[in-house]
Amino acid sequence: MTLPVKDDEDAGAQQQVALRSFYKVAAGSCAIVVETVADTCEITGMTTNVNARDRNVGSYGGSQVTVTGQITMKVKFKANLSKTAL
């Protein structure tokens, strides 16, 4: 997930906004899994890494904050999954 950085705002606050966005996606991931292929889903682990980067080359690109992460889930798949057309 990559978000633009506003130079006139606090960099730390913008990193927190980026992390919150990632965590919201992570929280919604289990809901999507249950809605589509599973009976239950539980997030059992998560790692995140935040990088700030100035891509301003010739007044093009601007600064960015990138959040990368991995979500580990414990999932109990639906018993009839192989019979369900997705």
mmCIF file of N, CA, C and O in Angstrom:
data_model
loop_
_atom_site.group_PDB
_atom_site.id
_atom_site.type_symbol
_atom_site.label_atom_id
_atom_site.label_comp_id
_atom_site.label_asym_id
_atom_site.label_seq_id
_atom_site.Cartn_x
_atom_site.Cartn_y
_atom_site.Cartn_z
ATOM 1 N N MET A 1 0.862 -1.146 0.000
ATOM 2 C CA MET A 1 0.000 0.000 0.000
ATOM 3 C C MET A 1 0.920 1.223 0.000
ATOM 4 O O MET A 1 1.785 1.347 0.864
ATOM 5 N N THR A 2 0.749 2.088 -0.974
ATOM 6 C CA THR A 2 1.569 3.292 -1.078
ATOM 7 C C THR A 2 0.673 4.514 -1.063
ATOM 8 O O THR A 2 -0.316 4.575 -1.798
ATOM 9 N N LEU A 3 1.021 5.462 -0.198
ATOM 10 C CA LEU A 3 0.244 6.686 -0.063
ATOM 11 C C LEU A 3 1.147 7.896 -0.277
ATOM 12 O O LEU A 3 2.306 7.884 0.142
ATOM 13 N N PRO A 4 0.630 8.949 -0.904
ATOM 14 C CA PRO A 4 1.436 10.156 -1.072
ATOM 15 C C PRO A 4 1.639 10.856 0.271
ATOM 16 O O PRO A 4 0.814 10.758 1.169
ATOM 17 N N VAL A 5 2.757 11.553 0.388
ATOM 18 C CA VAL A 5 3.087 12.309 1.592
ATOM 19 C C VAL A 5 2.959 13.788 1.282
ATOM 20 O O VAL A 5 3.417 14.259 0.244
ATOM 21 N N LYS A 6 2.324 14.512 2.184
ATOM 22 C CA LYS A 6 2.218 15.962 2.046
ATOM 23 C C LYS A 6 3.371 16.597 2.822
ATOM 24 O O LYS A 6 3.503 16.391 4.026
ATOM 25 N N ASP A 7 4.200 17.353 2.110
ATOM 26 C CA ASP A 7 5.401 17.917 2.719
ATOM 27 C C ASP A 7 5.112 18.860 3.872
ATOM 28 O O ASP A 7 5.934 19.025 4.756
ATOM 29 N N ASP A 8 3.933 19.483 3.888
ATOM 30 C CA ASP A 8 3.622 20.458 4.923
ATOM 31 C C ASP A 8 2.945 19.841 6.152
ATOM 32 O O ASP A 8 2.516 20.548 7.046
ATOM 33 N N GLU A 9 2.852 18.492 6.214
ATOM 34 C CA GLU A 9 2.248 17.812 7.349
ATOM 35 C C GLU A 9 3.284 16.931 8.050
ATOM 36 O O GLU A 9 4.276 16.522 7.450
ATOM 37 N N ASP A 10 3.042 16.637 9.317
ATOM 38 C CA ASP A 10 3.948 15.833 10.129
ATOM 39 C C ASP A 10 4.135 14.442 9.531
ATOM 40 O O ASP A 10 3.156 13.721 9.290
ATOM 41 N N ALA A 11 5.392 14.066 9.299
ATOM 42 C CA ALA A 11 5.700 12.779 8.673
ATOM 43 C C ALA A 11 5.268 11.612 9.552
ATOM 44 O O ALA A 11 4.746 10.609 9.052
ATOM 45 N N GLY A 12 5.465 11.716 10.859
ATOM 46 C CA GLY A 12 5.065 10.647 11.767
ATOM 47 C C GLY A 12 3.566 10.419 11.755
ATOM 48 O O GLY A 12 3.097 9.280 11.759
ATOM 49 N N ALA A 13 2.812 11.492 11.728
ATOM 50 C CA ALA A 13 1.351 11.381 11.681
ATOM 51 C C ALA A 13 0.906 10.728 10.382
ATOM 52 O O ALA A 13 -0.032 9.922 10.369
ATOM 53 N N GLN A 14 1.572 11.038 9.294
ATOM 54 C CA GLN A 14 1.220 10.441 8.009
ATOM 55 C C GLN A 14 1.562 8.950 7.975
ATOM 56 O O GLN A 14 0.840 8.161 7.376
ATOM 57 N N GLN A 15 2.635 8.554 8.657
ATOM 58 C CA GLN A 15 2.961 7.134 8.756
ATOM 59 C C GLN A 15 1.880 6.405 9.548
ATOM 60 O O GLN A 15 1.491 5.295 9.200
ATOM 61 N N GLN A 16 1.383 7.040 10.610
ATOM 62 C CA GLN A 16 0.311 6.435 11.398
ATOM 63 C C GLN A 16 -0.955 6.264 10.562
ATOM 64 O O GLN A 16 -1.647 5.247 10.665
ATOM 65 N N VAL A 17 -1.264 7.241 9.725
ATOM 66 C CA VAL A 17 -2.426 7.137 8.833
ATOM 67 C C VAL A 17 -2.243 5.952 7.882
ATOM 68 O O VAL A 17 -3.172 5.177 7.656
ATOM 69 N N ALA A 18 -1.042 5.789 7.351
ATOM 70 C CA ALA A 18 -0.764 4.680 6.437
ATOM 71 C C ALA A 18 -0.913 3.335 7.159
ATOM 72 O O ALA A 18 -1.510 2.401 6.620
ATOM 73 N N LEU A 19 -0.398 3.237 8.383
ATOM 74 C CA LEU A 19 -0.534 2.003 9.152
ATOM 75 C C LEU A 19 -1.998 1.692 9.454
ATOM 76 O O LEU A 19 -2.441 0.551 9.339
ATOM 77 N N ARG A 20 -2.760 2.725 9.842
ATOM 78 C CA ARG A 20 -4.194 2.519 10.113
ATOM 79 C C ARG A 20 -4.913 1.982 8.872
ATOM 80 O O ARG A 20 -5.763 1.103 8.970
ATOM 81 N N SER A 21 -4.554 2.511 7.712
ATOM 82 C CA SER A 21 -5.161 2.035 6.464
ATOM 83 C C SER A 21 -4.857 0.560 6.246
ATOM 84 O O SER A 21 -5.730 -0.223 5.885
ATOM 85 N N PHE A 22 -3.612 0.172 6.479
ATOM 86 C CA PHE A 22 -3.230 -1.229 6.322
ATOM 87 C C PHE A 22 -3.988 -2.111 7.314
ATOM 88 O O PHE A 22 -4.495 -3.178 6.958
ATOM 89 N N TYR A 23 -4.072 -1.679 8.562
ATOM 90 C CA TYR A 23 -4.758 -2.471 9.593
ATOM 91 C C TYR A 23 -6.246 -2.615 9.284
ATOM 92 O O TYR A 23 -6.845 -3.657 9.551
ATOM 93 N N LYS A 24 -6.852 -1.593 8.702
ATOM 94 C CA LYS A 24 -8.262 -1.695 8.304
ATOM 95 C C LYS A 24 -8.432 -2.749 7.207
ATOM 96 O O LYS A 24 -9.387 -3.524 7.228
ATOM 97 N N VAL A 25 -7.507 -2.781 6.272
ATOM 98 C CA VAL A 25 -7.543 -3.804 5.228
ATOM 99 C C VAL A 25 -7.369 -5.182 5.861
ATOM 100 O O VAL A 25 -8.098 -6.126 5.529
ATOM 101 N N ALA A 26 -6.442 -5.311 6.788
ATOM 102 C CA ALA A 26 -6.214 -6.593 7.461
ATOM 103 C C ALA A 26 -7.461 -7.042 8.213
ATOM 104 O O ALA A 26 -7.863 -8.206 8.127
ATOM 105 N N ALA A 27 -8.089 -6.138 8.936
ATOM 106 C CA ALA A 27 -9.286 -6.476 9.703
ATOM 107 C C ALA A 27 -10.418 -6.939 8.788
ATOM 108 O O ALA A 27 -11.153 -7.862 9.119
ATOM 109 N N GLY A 28 -10.543 -6.318 7.648
ATOM 110 C CA GLY A 28 -11.586 -6.696 6.698
ATOM 111 C C GLY A 28 -11.290 -7.984 5.942
ATOM 112 O O GLY A 28 -12.191 -8.604 5.384
ATOM 113 N N SER A 29 -10.031 -8.407 5.945
ATOM 114 C CA SER A 29 -9.656 -9.611 5.201
ATOM 115 C C SER A 29 -10.363 -10.847 5.723
ATOM 116 O O SER A 29 -10.842 -11.669 4.934
ATOM 117 N N CYS A 30 -10.442 -11.010 7.038
ATOM 118 C CA CYS A 30 -11.139 -12.175 7.596
ATOM 119 C C CYS A 30 -12.617 -12.145 7.219
ATOM 120 O O CYS A 30 -13.194 -13.189 6.899
ATOM 121 N N ALA A 31 -13.216 -10.984 7.241
ATOM 122 C CA ALA A 31 -14.631 -10.877 6.869
ATOM 123 C C ALA A 31 -14.852 -11.343 5.431
ATOM 124 O O ALA A 31 -15.815 -12.058 5.137
ATOM 125 N N ILE A 32 -13.951 -10.983 4.543
ATOM 126 C CA ILE A 32 -14.066 -11.400 3.139
ATOM 127 C C ILE A 32 -13.874 -12.910 3.011
ATOM 128 O O ILE A 32 -14.592 -13.577 2.264
ATOM 129 N N VAL A 33 -12.917 -13.461 3.755
ATOM 130 C CA VAL A 33 -12.673 -14.905 3.714
ATOM 131 C C VAL A 33 -13.912 -15.658 4.191
ATOM 132 O O VAL A 33 -14.343 -16.634 3.570
ATOM 133 N N VAL A 34 -14.527 -15.204 5.299
ATOM 134 C CA VAL A 34 -15.731 -15.863 5.816
ATOM 135 C C VAL A 34 -16.893 -15.709 4.842
ATOM 136 O O VAL A 34 -17.671 -16.638 4.631
ATOM 137 N N GLU A 35 -16.992 -14.570 4.233
ATOM 138 C CA GLU A 35 -18.075 -14.320 3.271
ATOM 139 C C GLU A 35 -17.974 -15.223 2.043
ATOM 140 O O GLU A 35 -18.970 -15.584 1.438
ATOM 141 N N THR A 36 -16.758 -15.624 1.702
ATOM 142 C CA THR A 36 -16.572 -16.342 0.446
ATOM 143 C C THR A 36 -16.227 -17.818 0.583
ATOM 144 O O THR A 36 -16.808 -18.646 -0.120
ATOM 145 N N VAL A 37 -15.283 -18.179 1.463
ATOM 146 C CA VAL A 37 -14.772 -19.551 1.435
ATOM 147 C C VAL A 37 -14.630 -20.231 2.788
ATOM 148 O O VAL A 37 -14.226 -21.394 2.845
ATOM 149 N N ALA A 38 -14.927 -19.552 3.877
ATOM 150 C CA ALA A 38 -14.640 -20.143 5.180
ATOM 151 C C ALA A 38 -15.807 -20.015 6.147
ATOM 152 O O ALA A 38 -16.655 -19.135 6.011
ATOM 153 N N ASP A 39 -15.818 -20.920 7.124
ATOM 154 C CA ASP A 39 -16.776 -20.823 8.220
ATOM 155 C C ASP A 39 -16.255 -19.891 9.312
ATOM 156 O O ASP A 39 -17.014 -19.157 9.930
ATOM 157 N N THR A 40 -14.949 -19.961 9.558
ATOM 158 C CA THR A 40 -14.339 -19.105 10.580
ATOM 159 C C THR A 40 -12.999 -18.589 10.083
ATOM 160 O O THR A 40 -12.351 -19.195 9.231
ATOM 161 N N CYS A 41 -12.596 -17.477 10.664
ATOM 162 C CA CYS A 41 -11.311 -16.875 10.335
ATOM 163 C C CYS A 41 -10.837 -16.068 11.537
ATOM 164 O O CYS A 41 -11.618 -15.334 12.151
ATOM 165 N N GLU A 42 -9.571 -16.219 11.859
ATOM 166 C CA GLU A 42 -8.978 -15.483 12.976
ATOM 167 C C GLU A 42 -7.589 -15.013 12.560
ATOM 168 O O GLU A 42 -6.801 -15.804 12.032
ATOM 169 N N ILE A 43 -7.304 -13.753 12.754
ATOM 170 C CA ILE A 43 -5.955 -13.250 12.489
ATOM 171 C C ILE A 43 -5.067 -13.708 13.642
ATOM 172 O O ILE A 43 -5.340 -13.409 14.802
ATOM 173 N N THR A 44 -4.020 -14.469 13.315
ATOM 174 C CA THR A 44 -3.131 -14.988 14.351
ATOM 175 C C THR A 44 -1.783 -14.284 14.382
ATOM 176 O O THR A 44 -1.028 -14.445 15.324
ATOM 177 N N GLY A 45 -1.501 -13.513 13.369
ATOM 178 C CA GLY A 45 -0.232 -12.796 13.338
ATOM 179 C C GLY A 45 -0.217 -11.762 12.235
ATOM 180 O O GLY A 45 -0.966 -11.856 11.267
ATOM 181 N N MET A 46 0.634 -10.771 12.437
ATOM 182 C CA MET A 46 0.746 -9.717 11.435
ATOM 183 C C MET A 46 2.119 -9.061 11.572
ATOM 184 O O MET A 46 2.601 -8.845 12.680
ATOM 185 N N THR A 47 2.726 -8.784 10.435
ATOM 186 C CA THR A 47 3.964 -8.008 10.427
ATOM 187 C C THR A 47 3.762 -6.828 9.492
ATOM 188 O O THR A 47 3.029 -6.928 8.501
ATOM 189 N N THR A 48 4.380 -5.715 9.820
ATOM 190 C CA THR A 48 4.309 -4.540 8.950
ATOM 191 C C THR A 48 5.677 -3.884 8.863
ATOM 192 O O THR A 48 6.506 -4.003 9.765
ATOM 193 N N ASN A 49 5.884 -3.206 7.768
ATOM 194 C CA ASN A 49 7.097 -2.443 7.555
ATOM 195 C C ASN A 49 6.693 -1.142 6.871
ATOM 196 O O ASN A 49 5.936 -1.160 5.901
ATOM 197 N N VAL A 50 7.171 -0.016 7.382
ATOM 198 C CA VAL A 50 6.844 1.292 6.816
ATOM 199 C C VAL A 50 8.113 1.910 6.256
ATOM 200 O O VAL A 50 9.140 1.970 6.936
ATOM 201 N N ASN A 51 8.036 2.355 5.005
ATOM 202 C CA ASN A 51 9.164 3.039 4.363
ATOM 203 C C ASN A 51 8.691 4.373 3.808
ATOM 204 O O ASN A 51 7.644 4.440 3.171
ATOM 205 N N ALA A 52 9.483 5.399 4.065
ATOM 206 C CA ALA A 52 9.224 6.715 3.473
ATOM 207 C C ALA A 52 10.237 6.919 2.356
ATOM 208 O O ALA A 52 11.403 6.542 2.487
ATOM 209 N N ARG A 53 9.772 7.511 1.267
ATOM 210 C CA ARG A 53 10.652 7.666 0.114
ATOM 211 C C ARG A 53 10.356 8.964 -0.604
ATOM 212 O O ARG A 53 9.202 9.306 -0.829
ATOM 213 N N ASP A 54 11.400 9.682 -0.962
ATOM 214 C CA ASP A 54 11.244 10.901 -1.741
ATOM 215 C C ASP A 54 11.489 10.556 -3.196
ATOM 216 O O ASP A 54 12.604 10.257 -3.605
ATOM 217 N N ARG A 55 10.412 10.574 -3.962
ATOM 218 C CA ARG A 55 10.514 10.236 -5.389
ATOM 219 C C ARG A 55 10.466 11.496 -6.239
ATOM 220 O O ARG A 55 10.170 11.442 -7.417
ATOM 221 N N ASN A 56 10.745 12.619 -5.645
ATOM 222 C CA ASN A 56 10.632 13.895 -6.327
ATOM 223 C C ASN A 56 11.827 14.093 -7.265
ATOM 224 O O ASN A 56 12.876 14.571 -6.885
ATOM 225 N N VAL A 57 11.654 13.684 -8.499
ATOM 226 C CA VAL A 57 12.691 13.814 -9.517
ATOM 227 C C VAL A 57 12.177 14.774 -10.568
ATOM 228 O O VAL A 57 11.196 14.490 -11.253
ATOM 229 N N GLY A 58 12.797 15.924 -10.660
ATOM 230 C CA GLY A 58 12.355 16.908 -11.642
ATOM 231 C C GLY A 58 10.933 17.371 -11.393
ATOM 232 O O GLY A 58 10.160 17.514 -12.322
ATOM 233 N N SER A 59 10.576 17.553 -10.130
ATOM 234 C CA SER A 59 9.230 17.987 -9.721
ATOM 235 C C SER A 59 8.150 16.978 -10.088
ATOM 236 O O SER A 59 6.998 17.319 -10.276
ATOM 237 N N TYR A 60 8.529 15.725 -10.216
ATOM 238 C CA TYR A 60 7.559 14.670 -10.538
ATOM 239 C C TYR A 60 7.716 13.530 -9.538
ATOM 240 O O TYR A 60 8.816 13.149 -9.197
ATOM 241 N N GLY A 61 6.633 12.994 -9.089
ATOM 242 C CA GLY A 61 6.682 11.824 -8.222
ATOM 243 C C GLY A 61 6.310 12.133 -6.800
ATOM 244 O O GLY A 61 5.434 11.513 -6.244
ATOM 245 N N GLY A 62 6.957 13.087 -6.190
ATOM 246 C CA GLY A 62 6.649 13.444 -4.811
ATOM 247 C C GLY A 62 7.085 12.386 -3.818
ATOM 248 O O GLY A 62 7.614 11.343 -4.164
ATOM 249 N N SER A 63 6.856 12.675 -2.553
ATOM 250 C CA SER A 63 7.216 11.751 -1.486
ATOM 251 C C SER A 63 6.097 10.747 -1.266
ATOM 252 O O SER A 63 4.931 11.031 -1.520
ATOM 253 N N GLN A 64 6.481 9.570 -0.777
ATOM 254 C CA GLN A 64 5.511 8.497 -0.552
ATOM 255 C C GLN A 64 5.826 7.761 0.737
ATOM 256 O O GLN A 64 6.977 7.682 1.160
ATOM 257 N N VAL A 65 4.798 7.202 1.337
ATOM 258 C CA VAL A 65 4.942 6.265 2.437
ATOM 259 C C VAL A 65 4.391 4.934 1.931
ATOM 260 O O VAL A 65 3.281 4.877 1.414
ATOM 261 N N THR A 66 5.191 3.886 2.072
ATOM 262 C CA THR A 66 4.754 2.565 1.650
ATOM 263 C C THR A 66 4.688 1.651 2.862
ATOM 264 O O THR A 66 5.635 1.580 3.642
ATOM 265 N N VAL A 67 3.552 0.975 3.018
ATOM 266 C CA VAL A 67 3.376 -0.013 4.076
ATOM 267 C C VAL A 67 3.288 -1.382 3.416
ATOM 268 O O VAL A 67 2.463 -1.601 2.534
ATOM 269 N N THR A 68 4.176 -2.274 3.812
ATOM 270 C CA THR A 68 4.088 -3.657 3.360
ATOM 271 C C THR A 68 3.856 -4.523 4.590
ATOM 272 O O THR A 68 4.279 -4.177 5.689
ATOM 273 N N GLY A 69 3.158 -5.605 4.393
ATOM 274 C CA GLY A 69 2.889 -6.451 5.541
ATOM 275 C C GLY A 69 2.442 -7.822 5.144
ATOM 276 O O GLY A 69 2.187 -8.113 3.977
ATOM 277 N N GLN A 70 2.371 -8.665 6.143
ATOM 278 C CA GLN A 70 1.892 -10.027 5.958
ATOM 279 C C GLN A 70 0.892 -10.317 7.059
ATOM 280 O O GLN A 70 1.112 -9.991 8.224
ATOM 281 N N ILE A 71 -0.217 -10.914 6.678
ATOM 282 C CA ILE A 71 -1.279 -11.267 7.608
ATOM 283 C C ILE A 71 -1.349 -12.790 7.662
ATOM 284 O O ILE A 71 -1.454 -13.441 6.620
ATOM 285 N N THR A 72 -1.275 -13.348 8.858
ATOM 286 C CA THR A 72 -1.415 -14.787 9.037
ATOM 287 C C THR A 72 -2.784 -15.041 9.648
ATOM 288 O O THR A 72 -3.139 -14.428 10.654
ATOM 289 N N MET A 73 -3.547 -15.941 9.005
ATOM 290 C CA MET A 73 -4.902 -16.230 9.463
ATOM 291 C C MET A 73 -5.075 -17.718 9.724
ATOM 292 O O MET A 73 -4.503 -18.545 9.009
ATOM 293 N N LYS A 74 -5.876 -18.026 10.728
ATOM 294 C CA LYS A 74 -6.316 -19.393 10.988
ATOM 295 C C LYS A 74 -7.720 -19.489 10.407
ATOM 296 O O LYS A 74 -8.633 -18.801 10.853
ATOM 297 N N VAL A 75 -7.879 -20.346 9.394
ATOM 298 C CA VAL A 75 -9.132 -20.409 8.640
ATOM 299 C C VAL A 75 -9.689 -21.830 8.680
ATOM 300 O O VAL A 75 -8.960 -22.800 8.465
ATOM 301 N N LYS A 76 -10.988 -21.945 8.934
ATOM 302 C CA LYS A 76 -11.690 -23.219 8.794
ATOM 303 C C LYS A 76 -12.550 -23.086 7.544
ATOM 304 O O LYS A 76 -13.529 -22.341 7.524
ATOM 305 N N PHE A 77 -12.134 -23.784 6.498
ATOM 306 C CA PHE A 77 -12.826 -23.682 5.223
ATOM 307 C C PHE A 77 -14.192 -24.360 5.280
ATOM 308 O O PHE A 77 -14.402 -25.309 6.036
ATOM 309 N N LYS A 78 -15.108 -23.877 4.471
ATOM 310 C CA LYS A 78 -16.438 -24.469 4.374
ATOM 311 C C LYS A 78 -16.323 -25.902 3.886
ATOM 312 O O LYS A 78 -15.552 -26.189 2.968
ATOM 313 N N ALA A 79 -17.096 -26.785 4.481
ATOM 314 C CA ALA A 79 -17.047 -28.207 4.122
ATOM 315 C C ALA A 79 -17.455 -28.433 2.674
ATOM 316 O O ALA A 79 -16.919 -29.299 1.988
ATOM 317 N N ASN A 80 -18.411 -27.673 2.189
ATOM 318 C CA ASN A 80 -18.912 -27.861 0.827
ATOM 319 C C ASN A 80 -18.238 -26.939 -0.176
ATOM 320 O O ASN A 80 -18.761 -26.708 -1.246
ATOM 321 N N LEU A 81 -17.065 -26.468 0.154
ATOM 322 C CA LEU A 81 -16.359 -25.527 -0.725
ATOM 323 C C LEU A 81 -16.117 -26.100 -2.112
ATOM 324 O O LEU A 81 -16.293 -25.415 -3.114
ATOM 325 N N SER A 82 -15.756 -27.354 -2.200
ATOM 326 C CA SER A 82 -15.461 -27.949 -3.511
ATOM 327 C C SER A 82 -16.715 -28.082 -4.367
ATOM 328 O O SER A 82 -16.635 -28.186 -5.577
ATOM 329 N N LYS A 83 -17.883 -28.022 -3.752
ATOM 330 C CA LYS A 83 -19.139 -28.148 -4.483
ATOM 331 C C LYS A 83 -19.746 -26.801 -4.829
ATOM 332 O O LYS A 83 -20.708 -26.718 -5.566
ATOM 333 N N THR A 84 -19.184 -25.725 -4.269
ATOM 334 C CA THR A 84 -19.734 -24.391 -4.458
ATOM 335 C C THR A 84 -19.093 -23.725 -5.663
ATOM 336 O O THR A 84 -17.887 -23.672 -5.773
ATOM 337 N N ALA A 85 -19.901 -23.216 -6.534
ATOM 338 C CA ALA A 85 -19.387 -22.472 -7.686
ATOM 339 C C ALA A 85 -19.137 -21.043 -7.251
ATOM 340 O O ALA A 85 -20.020 -20.383 -6.710
ATOM 341 N N LEU A 86 -17.934 -20.553 -7.455
ATOM 342 C CA LEU A 86 -17.595 -19.178 -7.073
ATOM 343 C C LEU A 86 -17.731 -18.252 -8.238
ATOM 344 O O LEU A 86 -17.473 -18.458 -9.315
#
